[in-house]
Amino acid sequence: MTLPNAVSRFCVSVGVIIMAFAGPTAWGGLPATQLEQQRALFQSVFESVERGEWTAVDALSSDDRYTLEQYALWPDLRAAWLRANIDSVSGSEVDAFVQQYGTLRPARELRYRYALNFALHNDLPGYLRIYEQFYQGQDIEKLDCLALQAEIEAGRHRRVELRAIDLWLVGKSQVSECDPVFEYLDERKLLGLVEYQRRYRLAIDARNFTLARWLAKRINQRYVDETTEWLQAEKDPADFLERKRSGSDDEILREQLTYAVERLTYRDPEIALKLWDRVSGKYTFSEAQKLLTARHIALWTARDGLPGAYELLLALTPAAWNDEVLRWRARTSLRESRWARLLADIALMADSERSGEEWRYWQAIASIESGLALPAVTDLESLRRERSFYGFLSADKLGEDYALDSAALLVDEEKLAKLESRPDVIRARELFLVGLDSRGRSEWDAVVRYLPDDAKVQAAILAHRWGWHSRAIATAASLGEYGDLSLRYPLPYKENFEASSDLARISPTWAYGIARSESLFMHDVRSHAGAVGLMQIMPATGRDVAEKIQVPYAGLITLTDPASNIRLGTTYLAQMSERYGGNQVLATAAYNAGPHRVDQWLPANGTVDARIWIENIPFNETREYVKRVLAAQAIFHWRMTGKISRLSDELLLVQARQESQRVARR
């Protein structure tokens, strides 16, 4: 039995990396050949063991069985079997395992599953024994409510009532394990009108109108009607504001009106402003409501690049100013090429904001455009020493080389040897090397979190040697160590990136920049949005691209396979490049935020300097992503060729939407 194909291929590639570093004796004091044998044995049986089958282990020879039992991940194998057979294993088996391996993650996971299994089979006293020993006071709602069920069964009513009402009084729907507890409270008449009203207000404050409606039905019709108004303000805010041009000037309606304006502003700031002007003078809104609403409209008018944005921001009283307001004042001045005004806007920022690379760069550019070249050159000269988006732009402006000299982290062989012999480090490494990356990352992070800084440096070096690039990069970054380019900008899967980029007719350095920014080269990582793998491809996108280029597609298996993911990712990146006429800035933004959004962000007419367009991307995440990818691309070009690729050469003018489409068609 072997691991799934994608994982197997990944493990093979990792094995190649590891062999490059493995001498006659490998990490942890074991011969390299013995470790390789242990990994191979583990991989050969793990999948079947996870399914609850131990026959593959029993089929091993006595020598192989002994070798496997000495492996650092033997506890993981045993725990996997116990978890799969939790319904049938004896309590003594679980207890023995937890007692032997109690400090390890597999034991903690097994204990959690074992506790839940008691509850699943209605053995609540058994569950309560484990809960009180290990989970009480951790505020895990699921476990707390199961414990309360056990308390109810045991007749400890007073203890239940105090804790259960606290769990009830939240503005969200609780986990299903709490339902029997709340039913108990209801039956004992402990949830009266006051408790329902309090929870209703919490739900409204959390804008959880589904829960609020459920609660309202248990209060009275007035609350039901109020919830209906909230839902209308949420679903059709423009219509709600039109209908409420006049009405009873009460606190709830004023709150609903400001919420409707907030919702409408996301869709259409101009209409939101128009309707806010109509209602703001007819109701006695508080000064805080007026301030927050005016700021919200002004910011979204600026983010959407609409006319009059600067005037709205300027009209805000100083009480409404925050860092975001001042940033968007500056970005709006930048968008309009109002250089003197931009200098004034930057001067209003807090020192911590103004001293950042972004505003130092634009202050220098605005100074040059305003005829103040001498101090600006000094600022640019300082900035060009930074290995970053603004550092490279500053070097381009001055016609200077980039600061691309690499300073390798210093190896302390004694500290490194001590670190790599730690059992917890060995476990993390082995989880990575057998393809259980996610588990390995969790264990690595748990170890590194508490290391002193000098040991963290050695940890970053170790991870880099193993080819565990995500942990090497993250560990070095946590220390502010940015000088080792080979560690921070590695070249894994180089043949795949070069071959796939060649097929897609894009630069492999661009693809590397995307992959590093998307996943830090984690082949198995999944985002909250559902994107998967090295280049973070959405399953639907992967399927469409695979169909277009006629390659096999098997969902997650394909997307977590590095070679397949790179092939699909580079192809999709090329599609975005073609869509935007070869404009790498727009294609990069579209890769992150989606082409439908980038289309909305294009200028209505004329052209825009790409640097200015980037600064005015409405989404903070996408704005920083584009800068990060472009800077990484320049570094990867240096790493792969030893030559400087000017960042400014990639910053083509951003054209109006219709013109971009004409260029793409040609």
XYZ file of C-alpha atoms in Angstrom:
666
model
C 0.000 0.000 0.000
C 1.421 3.414 -0.932
C 0.455 7.000 -0.427
C -1.717 8.687 -3.089
C 0.160 9.410 -6.299
C 0.502 13.160 -5.755
C 1.954 12.676 -2.279
C 4.212 9.894 -3.492
C 5.634 12.108 -6.224
C 6.137 14.870 -3.701
C 7.945 12.522 -1.340
C 10.229 11.409 -4.165
C 11.167 15.019 -4.900
C 11.812 15.674 -1.208
C 13.923 12.555 -1.059
C 16.138 13.904 -3.824
C 16.641 17.119 -1.850
C 17.419 15.263 1.344
C 19.905 12.919 -0.285
C 21.882 15.956 -1.372
C 22.539 16.697 2.308
C 22.675 13.185 3.716
C 26.063 11.705 4.404
C 26.838 8.305 5.881
C 25.189 9.493 9.108
C 21.939 11.414 8.927
C 20.093 13.569 11.432
C 19.305 12.300 14.886
C 22.404 10.082 14.984
C 20.891 7.328 12.813
C 22.556 6.083 9.631
C 21.003 7.635 6.533
C 20.102 4.225 5.158
C 18.181 3.315 8.317
C 16.187 6.557 8.228
C 15.410 6.058 4.558
C 14.237 2.519 5.308
C 12.059 3.747 8.179
C 10.443 6.407 5.996
C 9.785 3.915 3.235
C 8.237 1.430 5.670
C 6.071 4.136 7.215
C 4.824 5.309 3.826
C 4.098 1.765 2.713
C 1.665 1.099 5.566
C 0.335 4.485 6.692
C -2.597 4.776 4.301
C -4.037 1.384 5.227
C -3.422 1.998 8.935
C -5.365 5.269 8.695
C -8.274 3.217 7.392
C -8.073 1.078 10.513
C -6.213 -1.879 9.003
C -3.140 -3.199 10.815
C -2.569 -6.131 8.459
C 0.079 -4.283 6.443
C 2.145 -3.843 9.600
C 1.619 -7.459 10.635
C 2.795 -8.569 7.194
C 6.209 -6.956 7.702
C 9.168 -9.153 8.514
C 10.297 -9.129 12.123
C 13.354 -7.043 11.190
C 11.250 -4.489 9.305
C 8.727 -4.380 12.129
C 11.493 -3.692 14.636
C 12.969 -0.998 12.372
C 9.583 0.690 12.062
C 8.962 0.561 15.820
C 12.191 2.513 16.380
C 11.055 5.276 14.022
C 10.197 8.739 15.371
C 6.739 8.491 13.773
C 5.807 5.097 15.217
C 3.487 6.867 17.705
C 1.698 8.524 14.777
C 1.139 5.132 13.189
C -0.266 3.644 16.380
C -2.430 6.714 16.998
C -3.831 6.562 13.459
C -4.945 2.964 14.020
C -6.430 3.735 17.426
C -8.346 6.733 16.046
C -9.754 4.684 13.185
C -10.864 1.948 15.600
C -11.931 4.198 18.456
C -15.329 2.468 18.721
C -13.805 -0.930 19.393
C -10.503 -0.382 21.189
C -10.432 -0.763 24.933
C -10.007 2.135 27.284
C -6.867 0.522 28.640
C -5.269 0.621 25.178
C -6.002 4.314 24.810
C -4.895 5.071 28.354
C -1.653 3.173 27.847
C -0.916 5.067 24.650
C -1.702 8.463 26.168
C 0.380 7.654 29.224
C 3.348 6.615 27.087
C 3.163 9.454 24.551
C 1.155 12.081 26.420
C 3.386 15.004 25.445
C 3.115 14.281 21.709
C 0.457 15.654 19.399
C -0.837 12.188 18.344
C -1.609 11.413 21.985
C -3.413 14.725 22.492
C -5.473 14.150 19.342
C -6.321 10.605 20.379
C -7.385 11.736 23.838
C -9.687 14.333 22.250
C -11.250 11.746 19.930
C -11.588 9.301 22.801
C -13.387 11.880 24.914
C -15.792 12.716 22.091
C -16.434 9.028 21.534
C -17.733 8.731 25.104
C -20.152 11.561 24.384
C -21.150 10.081 21.024
C -22.168 6.863 22.771
C -23.942 8.738 25.561
C -21.401 7.723 28.171
C -21.431 11.225 29.605
C -19.895 10.306 32.973
C -16.947 8.792 31.094
C -16.659 11.938 29.013
C -16.852 14.166 32.086
C -13.920 12.393 33.735
C -11.655 13.248 30.802
C -13.101 16.753 30.425
C -12.481 17.728 34.035
C -8.919 16.479 33.877
C -7.850 18.008 30.564
C -10.334 20.474 29.043
C -12.136 22.327 31.802
C -11.478 26.073 31.685
C -10.257 26.112 28.083
C -13.496 27.714 26.802
C -14.047 25.212 23.999
C -17.800 25.554 23.502
C -18.361 22.096 22.060
C -16.593 20.401 24.958
C -18.136 22.712 27.542
C -21.674 21.943 26.374
C -21.021 18.208 26.361
C -19.768 18.564 29.920
C -22.910 20.471 30.850
C -25.004 17.649 29.400
C -23.129 15.302 31.712
C -23.697 17.666 34.653
C -27.425 17.699 33.889
C -27.466 13.907 33.837
C -25.657 13.903 37.179
C -28.189 16.330 38.673
C -25.732 19.169 39.321
C -28.288 21.796 38.392
C -26.757 24.870 40.005
C -23.419 24.391 38.244
C -25.231 23.949 34.935
C -27.376 27.058 35.234
C -24.548 29.524 35.848
C -22.371 28.313 32.989
C -25.170 27.533 30.543
C -26.656 31.021 30.649
C -23.221 32.468 29.830
C -23.071 30.200 26.782
C -26.582 31.263 25.796
C -25.903 35.001 25.940
C -23.878 35.361 22.733
C -24.696 36.993 19.411
C -24.080 33.890 17.327
C -25.639 30.467 16.930
C -23.927 28.055 19.253
C -22.658 24.607 18.311
C -25.282 21.862 18.166
C -23.883 20.240 21.328
C -25.329 23.195 23.233
C -28.915 22.590 22.063
C -29.802 20.023 24.782
C -28.382 22.392 27.396
C -30.486 25.298 26.163
C -33.553 23.053 26.017
C -32.873 22.216 29.650
C -32.781 25.924 30.501
C -36.056 26.466 28.670
C -37.756 23.566 30.424
C -36.736 24.949 33.813
C -38.015 28.432 32.865
C -34.519 29.888 33.202
C -34.656 31.696 29.867
C -37.152 34.456 30.381
C -38.053 37.518 28.368
C -35.042 39.442 29.652
C -32.588 36.759 28.504
C -34.192 36.582 25.059
C -34.109 40.358 24.712
C -30.460 40.520 25.770
C -29.458 37.842 23.293
C -31.544 39.488 20.599
C -29.610 42.735 21.048
C -26.305 40.833 20.940
C -27.393 39.179 17.680
C -28.367 42.552 16.185
C -25.034 44.068 17.234
C -23.289 41.125 15.531
C -25.530 41.644 12.462
C -26.651 38.041 12.796
C -30.179 38.638 11.583
C -31.013 34.955 11.128
C -30.486 34.339 14.830
C -32.216 37.624 15.665
C -35.310 36.582 13.703
C -35.442 33.231 15.530
C -35.205 35.020 18.880
C -37.730 37.690 17.870
C -40.396 35.072 17.246
C -40.024 34.046 20.876
C -40.367 37.594 22.169
C -43.219 39.426 20.424
C -44.407 40.807 17.080
C -42.681 44.156 17.565
C -39.320 42.397 17.608
C -40.305 40.379 14.531
C -41.178 43.601 12.699
C -37.910 45.194 13.781
C -35.930 42.220 12.479
C -37.777 42.432 9.165
C -36.632 46.050 8.863
C -33.034 45.046 9.593
C -33.180 42.385 6.897
C -34.565 44.866 4.374
C -31.811 47.342 5.232
C -29.304 44.571 4.573
C -30.758 43.164 1.346
C -31.947 46.351 -0.389
C -30.408 49.330 1.397
C -31.279 51.844 -1.334
C -34.973 50.970 -1.185
C -34.877 51.034 2.616
C -33.378 54.535 2.635
C -35.893 55.761 0.073
C -38.773 54.459 2.191
C -37.390 55.962 5.381
C -36.917 59.547 4.241
C -39.208 60.398 7.108
C -40.374 58.396 10.087
C -40.318 58.105 13.851
C -36.988 59.456 15.059
C -36.039 56.580 17.342
C -32.675 55.054 18.173
C -33.299 51.737 16.412
C -34.336 53.364 13.132
C -31.287 55.643 13.195
C -29.091 52.582 13.689
C -30.826 50.815 10.791
C -30.385 53.855 8.535
C -26.644 54.123 9.166
C -26.335 50.380 8.575
C -28.204 50.701 5.257
C -25.883 53.529 4.187
C -22.879 51.407 5.142
C -24.163 48.481 3.056
C -25.040 50.673 0.085
C -21.646 52.383 0.154
C -19.912 49.101 -0.661
C -22.032 48.827 -3.811
C -22.382 52.464 -4.901
C -20.814 55.259 -2.824
C -22.358 57.998 -4.968
C -25.938 56.838 -4.392
C -25.139 56.211 -0.730
C -23.958 59.818 -0.368
C -27.059 61.129 -2.119
C -29.428 59.180 0.126
C -27.423 59.952 3.261
C -27.720 63.662 2.485
C -31.490 63.209 2.306
C -31.927 61.450 5.630
C -29.114 62.898 7.729
C -30.942 66.177 8.312
C -34.262 64.554 9.160
C -33.147 62.404 12.073
C -31.156 63.237 15.191
C -28.131 61.091 14.446
C -25.398 61.196 17.059
C -22.138 62.944 16.260
C -20.411 59.551 16.245
C -22.904 58.182 13.699
C -22.431 61.226 11.469
C -18.661 61.029 11.708
C -18.401 57.288 11.027
C -20.878 57.390 8.138
C -19.204 60.375 6.471
C -15.824 58.686 6.804
C -17.123 55.405 5.413
C -18.594 57.099 2.336
C -15.487 59.219 1.759
C -13.142 56.242 1.991
C -15.128 54.087 -0.416
C -15.518 56.965 -2.846
C -11.719 57.238 -2.811
C -11.186 53.478 -3.083
C -13.480 53.363 -6.108
C -11.631 56.286 -7.701
C -14.786 58.360 -8.069
C -14.939 62.109 -8.735
C -15.107 64.270 -5.641
C -13.303 61.753 -3.437
C -10.643 64.173 -2.268
C -13.222 66.830 -1.419
C -15.135 64.331 0.724
C -11.957 63.302 2.538
C -10.980 66.942 2.989
C -14.403 67.756 4.441
C -13.946 65.255 7.274
C -13.269 66.866 10.621
C -9.964 66.005 12.330
C -11.967 63.840 14.739
C -12.712 61.543 11.776
C -9.105 61.274 10.668
C -7.259 58.008 11.048
C -4.347 56.416 9.204
C -6.636 55.077 6.488
C -8.159 58.502 5.793
C -4.732 60.098 5.452
C -3.474 57.265 3.242
C -6.398 57.686 0.867
C -5.997 61.442 0.794
C -2.433 60.842 -0.356
C -3.418 58.121 -2.836
C -6.113 60.335 -4.314
C -3.630 63.189 -4.726
C -1.263 60.699 -6.337
C -3.967 59.458 -8.706
C -4.609 63.050 -9.779
C -0.862 63.858 -10.001
C -1.309 66.714 -7.529
C 2.267 66.663 -6.304
C 2.254 69.672 -3.969
C -0.970 68.426 -2.418
C 0.544 64.967 -2.030
C 3.457 66.447 -0.077
C 0.986 68.205 2.220
C -0.994 64.983 2.700
C 2.114 62.994 3.599
C 3.121 65.689 6.089
C -0.128 65.076 8.003
C 0.663 61.392 8.569
C 1.991 60.001 11.823
C 5.762 59.646 11.967
C 5.512 55.844 11.931
C 3.444 55.977 8.730
C 5.428 58.698 7.006
C 8.747 56.966 7.665
C 7.679 53.765 5.880
C 9.139 52.933 2.475
C 5.913 53.654 0.583
C 5.572 57.282 1.623
C 9.296 57.986 1.684
C 9.377 56.961 -1.974
C 6.361 59.016 -2.985
C 7.529 62.007 -0.986
C 10.770 61.882 -2.965
C 8.955 61.553 -6.304
C 6.553 64.378 -5.412
C 9.509 66.536 -4.401
C 11.204 65.913 -7.749
C 7.989 66.727 -9.599
C 7.712 69.914 -7.514
C 11.268 71.000 -8.361
C 12.871 69.909 -5.071
C 15.275 67.385 -6.540
C 18.254 67.617 -4.181
C 16.676 66.350 -0.936
C 14.669 63.822 -2.953
C 17.803 62.259 -4.414
C 19.182 61.809 -0.911
C 15.983 60.019 0.146
C 16.034 57.794 -2.936
C 19.681 56.966 -2.357
C 18.782 55.754 1.121
C 15.783 53.783 -0.139
C 17.631 52.053 -2.969
C 19.580 50.056 -0.403
C 16.359 48.230 0.494
C 15.652 44.909 -1.178
C 12.002 45.691 -1.848
C 9.476 47.096 -4.309
C 10.275 50.680 -3.354
C 13.974 49.982 -3.044
C 14.061 48.698 -6.625
C 11.950 51.603 -7.912
C 14.322 54.020 -6.185
C 17.331 52.345 -7.794
C 15.583 52.553 -11.172
C 14.950 56.266 -10.696
C 18.617 56.833 -9.896
C 19.902 54.417 -12.539
C 21.730 52.442 -9.842
C 22.164 48.719 -9.283
C 19.820 46.821 -6.975
C 20.916 45.816 -3.480
C 21.035 42.108 -4.277
C 24.135 40.976 -2.431
C 23.252 37.910 -0.384
C 24.426 37.507 3.204
C 24.116 33.868 4.244
C 22.965 33.107 7.762
C 25.912 32.080 9.919
C 26.040 28.415 10.815
C 26.926 27.509 14.391
C 27.687 23.813 14.030
C 27.460 23.102 17.744
C 24.068 24.768 18.164
C 22.817 23.303 14.911
C 23.802 19.778 15.945
C 22.115 20.223 19.310
C 18.946 21.478 17.668
C 18.691 18.788 15.021
C 19.056 16.045 17.622
C 16.017 17.228 19.591
C 13.191 14.665 19.422
C 10.569 17.320 18.663
C 12.637 18.711 15.781
C 13.229 15.189 14.455
C 9.486 14.515 14.551
C 8.673 17.708 12.653
C 11.312 16.925 10.048
C 10.115 13.360 9.539
C 6.491 14.425 9.168
C 7.634 16.740 6.392
C 9.768 14.100 4.718
C 7.022 11.471 4.600
C 4.605 13.968 3.050
C 2.542 14.876 6.134
C 3.403 18.528 5.663
C 0.541 20.142 7.530
C 1.236 18.126 10.663
C 4.921 18.800 10.301
C 4.379 22.549 10.044
C 2.280 22.564 13.210
C 4.920 20.673 15.157
C 7.750 22.806 13.746
C 6.000 26.047 14.653
C 5.301 24.759 18.162
C 9.018 24.044 18.631
C 10.388 27.221 17.065
C 7.984 29.523 18.905
C 9.883 29.061 22.160
C 13.446 28.934 20.855
C 15.861 31.773 21.638
C 16.755 33.890 18.621
C 20.193 32.345 18.080
C 18.618 28.881 17.941
C 15.928 30.136 15.551
C 18.662 31.162 13.128
C 19.984 27.604 13.161
C 16.430 26.295 12.779
C 15.991 28.357 9.606
C 19.255 26.931 8.278
C 18.143 23.375 9.093
C 14.793 23.783 7.358
C 16.533 25.205 4.305
C 18.922 22.257 4.168
C 16.002 19.871 4.255
C 14.255 21.712 1.423
C 11.473 22.766 3.778
C 11.269 26.210 2.265
C 8.117 27.507 3.913
C 9.550 26.935 7.393
C 12.978 28.297 6.458
C 11.503 31.497 5.021
C 9.001 31.989 7.844
C 11.539 31.278 10.584
C 14.094 33.700 9.135
C 11.417 36.360 8.638
C 10.300 36.047 12.265
C 13.785 37.235 13.234
C 13.942 40.042 10.683
C 16.673 38.125 8.844
C 16.174 39.081 5.192
C 19.704 38.983 3.811
C 20.094 35.324 2.806
C 18.629 35.289 -0.699
C 19.201 31.592 -1.351
C 17.184 30.789 1.776
C 14.445 33.386 1.306
C 14.114 32.965 -2.473
C 14.855 29.284 -3.134
C 14.351 27.596 -6.498
C 12.408 24.376 -5.810
C 10.834 22.451 -8.692
C 13.091 24.420 -11.041
C 12.668 22.097 -14.003
C 8.884 22.204 -13.615
C 8.767 25.983 -13.396
C 11.031 26.403 -16.412
C 9.264 23.815 -18.568
C 5.734 24.957 -17.693
C 6.617 28.633 -18.062
C 8.140 27.898 -21.444
C 4.947 26.145 -22.558
C 2.870 29.075 -21.277
C 5.271 31.616 -22.800
C 5.795 33.534 -19.599
C 8.875 34.175 -17.498
C 9.649 31.488 -14.899
C 10.782 34.269 -12.561
C 7.249 35.679 -12.629
C 5.792 32.248 -11.901
C 8.246 31.851 -9.021
C 7.186 35.241 -7.645
C 3.547 34.169 -7.754
C 4.191 30.780 -6.115
C 6.301 32.226 -3.313
C 3.727 34.914 -2.578
C 0.816 32.488 -2.774
C 2.086 29.548 -0.751
C 5.728 29.896 0.313
C 6.116 26.742 -1.800
C 3.754 24.623 0.331
C 2.367 22.052 -2.090
C -0.557 21.021 0.125
C -1.753 24.314 1.558
C -5.386 25.402 1.166
C -6.725 28.912 1.633
C -9.953 29.851 3.397
C -11.387 30.647 -0.035
C -10.591 27.120 -1.257
C -7.485 27.752 -3.385
C -5.036 24.834 -3.346
C -1.357 24.121 -3.792
C 1.849 25.862 -4.794
C 0.184 28.457 -7.013
C -3.099 28.487 -5.057
C -5.520 27.439 -7.776
C -9.264 27.323 -7.217
C -10.651 23.864 -8.086
C -13.047 25.262 -10.709
C -10.226 27.244 -12.325
C -7.991 24.180 -12.314
C -10.671 22.115 -14.015
C -11.284 24.772 -16.701
C -7.587 25.256 -17.426
C -6.935 21.506 -17.530
C -9.769 21.049 -20.004
C -8.446 23.833 -22.206
C -4.907 22.427 -22.404
C -6.174 18.829 -22.415
C -4.363 17.457 -19.387
C -5.853 15.033 -16.824
C -7.574 16.599 -13.842
C -8.483 14.751 -10.645
C -9.362 17.570 -8.281
C -7.264 17.823 -5.119
C -4.896 15.061 -6.202
C -3.961 17.143 -9.237
C -3.811 20.456 -7.399
C -1.584 19.155 -4.602
C 0.830 17.570 -7.066
C 3.579 20.187 -7.559
C 4.200 19.505 -11.253
C 0.501 19.580 -12.133
C -0.172 22.661 -10.045
C 2.693 24.543 -11.690
C 1.458 23.544 -15.140
C -2.058 24.792 -14.420
C -0.900 27.896 -12.560
C 1.479 29.090 -15.260
C -1.175 28.491 -17.905
C -3.739 30.522 -15.983
C -1.184 33.276 -15.409
C -0.541 33.353 -19.151
C -4.291 33.630 -19.748
C -4.421 36.677 -17.491
C -1.435 38.168 -19.293
C -3.155 37.701 -22.642
C -6.380 39.196 -21.305
C -4.543 42.376 -20.330
C -2.346 42.766 -23.375
C 0.819 41.517 -21.688
C 0.513 43.934 -18.775
C 2.119 42.024 -15.933
C 0.815 44.368 -13.247
C -2.807 43.827 -14.267
C -2.327 40.089 -14.766
C -0.766 39.747 -11.309
C -3.618 41.663 -9.702
C -6.138 39.513 -11.588
C -4.418 36.310 -10.422
C -5.019 37.430 -6.842
C -8.344 39.277 -6.914
C -9.959 37.946 -10.086
C -10.183 39.544 -13.538
C -13.738 40.780 -12.928
C -12.426 43.060 -10.185
C -9.416 44.248 -12.158
C -11.754 45.162 -15.025
C -13.639 47.394 -12.587
C -10.407 49.046 -11.438
C -9.226 50.040 -14.919
C -9.380 53.754 -15.769
C -12.468 54.946 -17.614
C -10.296 56.615 -20.238
C -6.693 57.405 -21.030
C -3.757 55.751 -19.296
C -2.373 55.603 -15.765
C 1.199 55.155 -14.551
C 1.364 51.550 -13.298
C 2.984 52.656 -10.036
C 0.058 54.982 -9.346
C -2.488 52.359 -10.387
C -0.959 49.857 -7.954
C -1.158 52.333 -5.076
C -4.863 52.879 -5.781
C -5.907 49.214 -5.821
C -8.883 49.212 -3.414
C -7.997 45.926 -1.687
C -5.106 46.134 0.772
C -4.279 42.462 0.244
C -4.096 42.730 -3.551
C -2.141 45.985 -3.444
C 0.564 44.469 -1.253
C 0.447 41.200 -3.198
C 1.260 42.920 -6.503
C 4.193 44.766 -4.948
C 5.469 41.578 -3.332
C 5.262 39.531 -6.542
C 6.997 42.166 -8.664
C 9.823 42.581 -6.162
C 10.184 38.796 -5.828
C 10.323 38.444 -9.600
C 13.296 40.809 -9.739
C 15.081 38.808 -7.044
C 14.341 35.474 -8.716
C 15.686 36.858 -11.989
C 18.923 37.729 -10.202
C 19.034 34.302 -8.574
C 18.507 32.480 -11.881
C 20.636 34.622 -14.197
C 22.952 36.766 -12.097
C 21.594 39.793 -13.968
C 19.366 42.679 -12.927
C 15.882 42.837 -14.406
C 14.586 46.367 -13.977
C 11.283 46.435 -12.137
C 10.293 49.590 -13.993
C 10.539 47.709 -17.293
C 7.558 45.587 -16.211
C 5.425 48.587 -15.273
C 3.564 49.176 -18.522
C 1.024 51.978 -18.638
C -2.402 50.866 -17.455
C -4.873 51.504 -20.246
C -8.600 52.068 -20.162
C -10.678 48.914 -20.278
C -11.645 49.098 -23.947
C -8.050 49.728 -25.029
C -6.752 46.832 -22.907
C -9.199 44.508 -24.607
C -8.196 45.713 -28.084
C -4.517 45.102 -27.299
C -5.340 41.619 -25.962
C -7.288 40.723 -29.130
C -4.410 41.793 -31.340
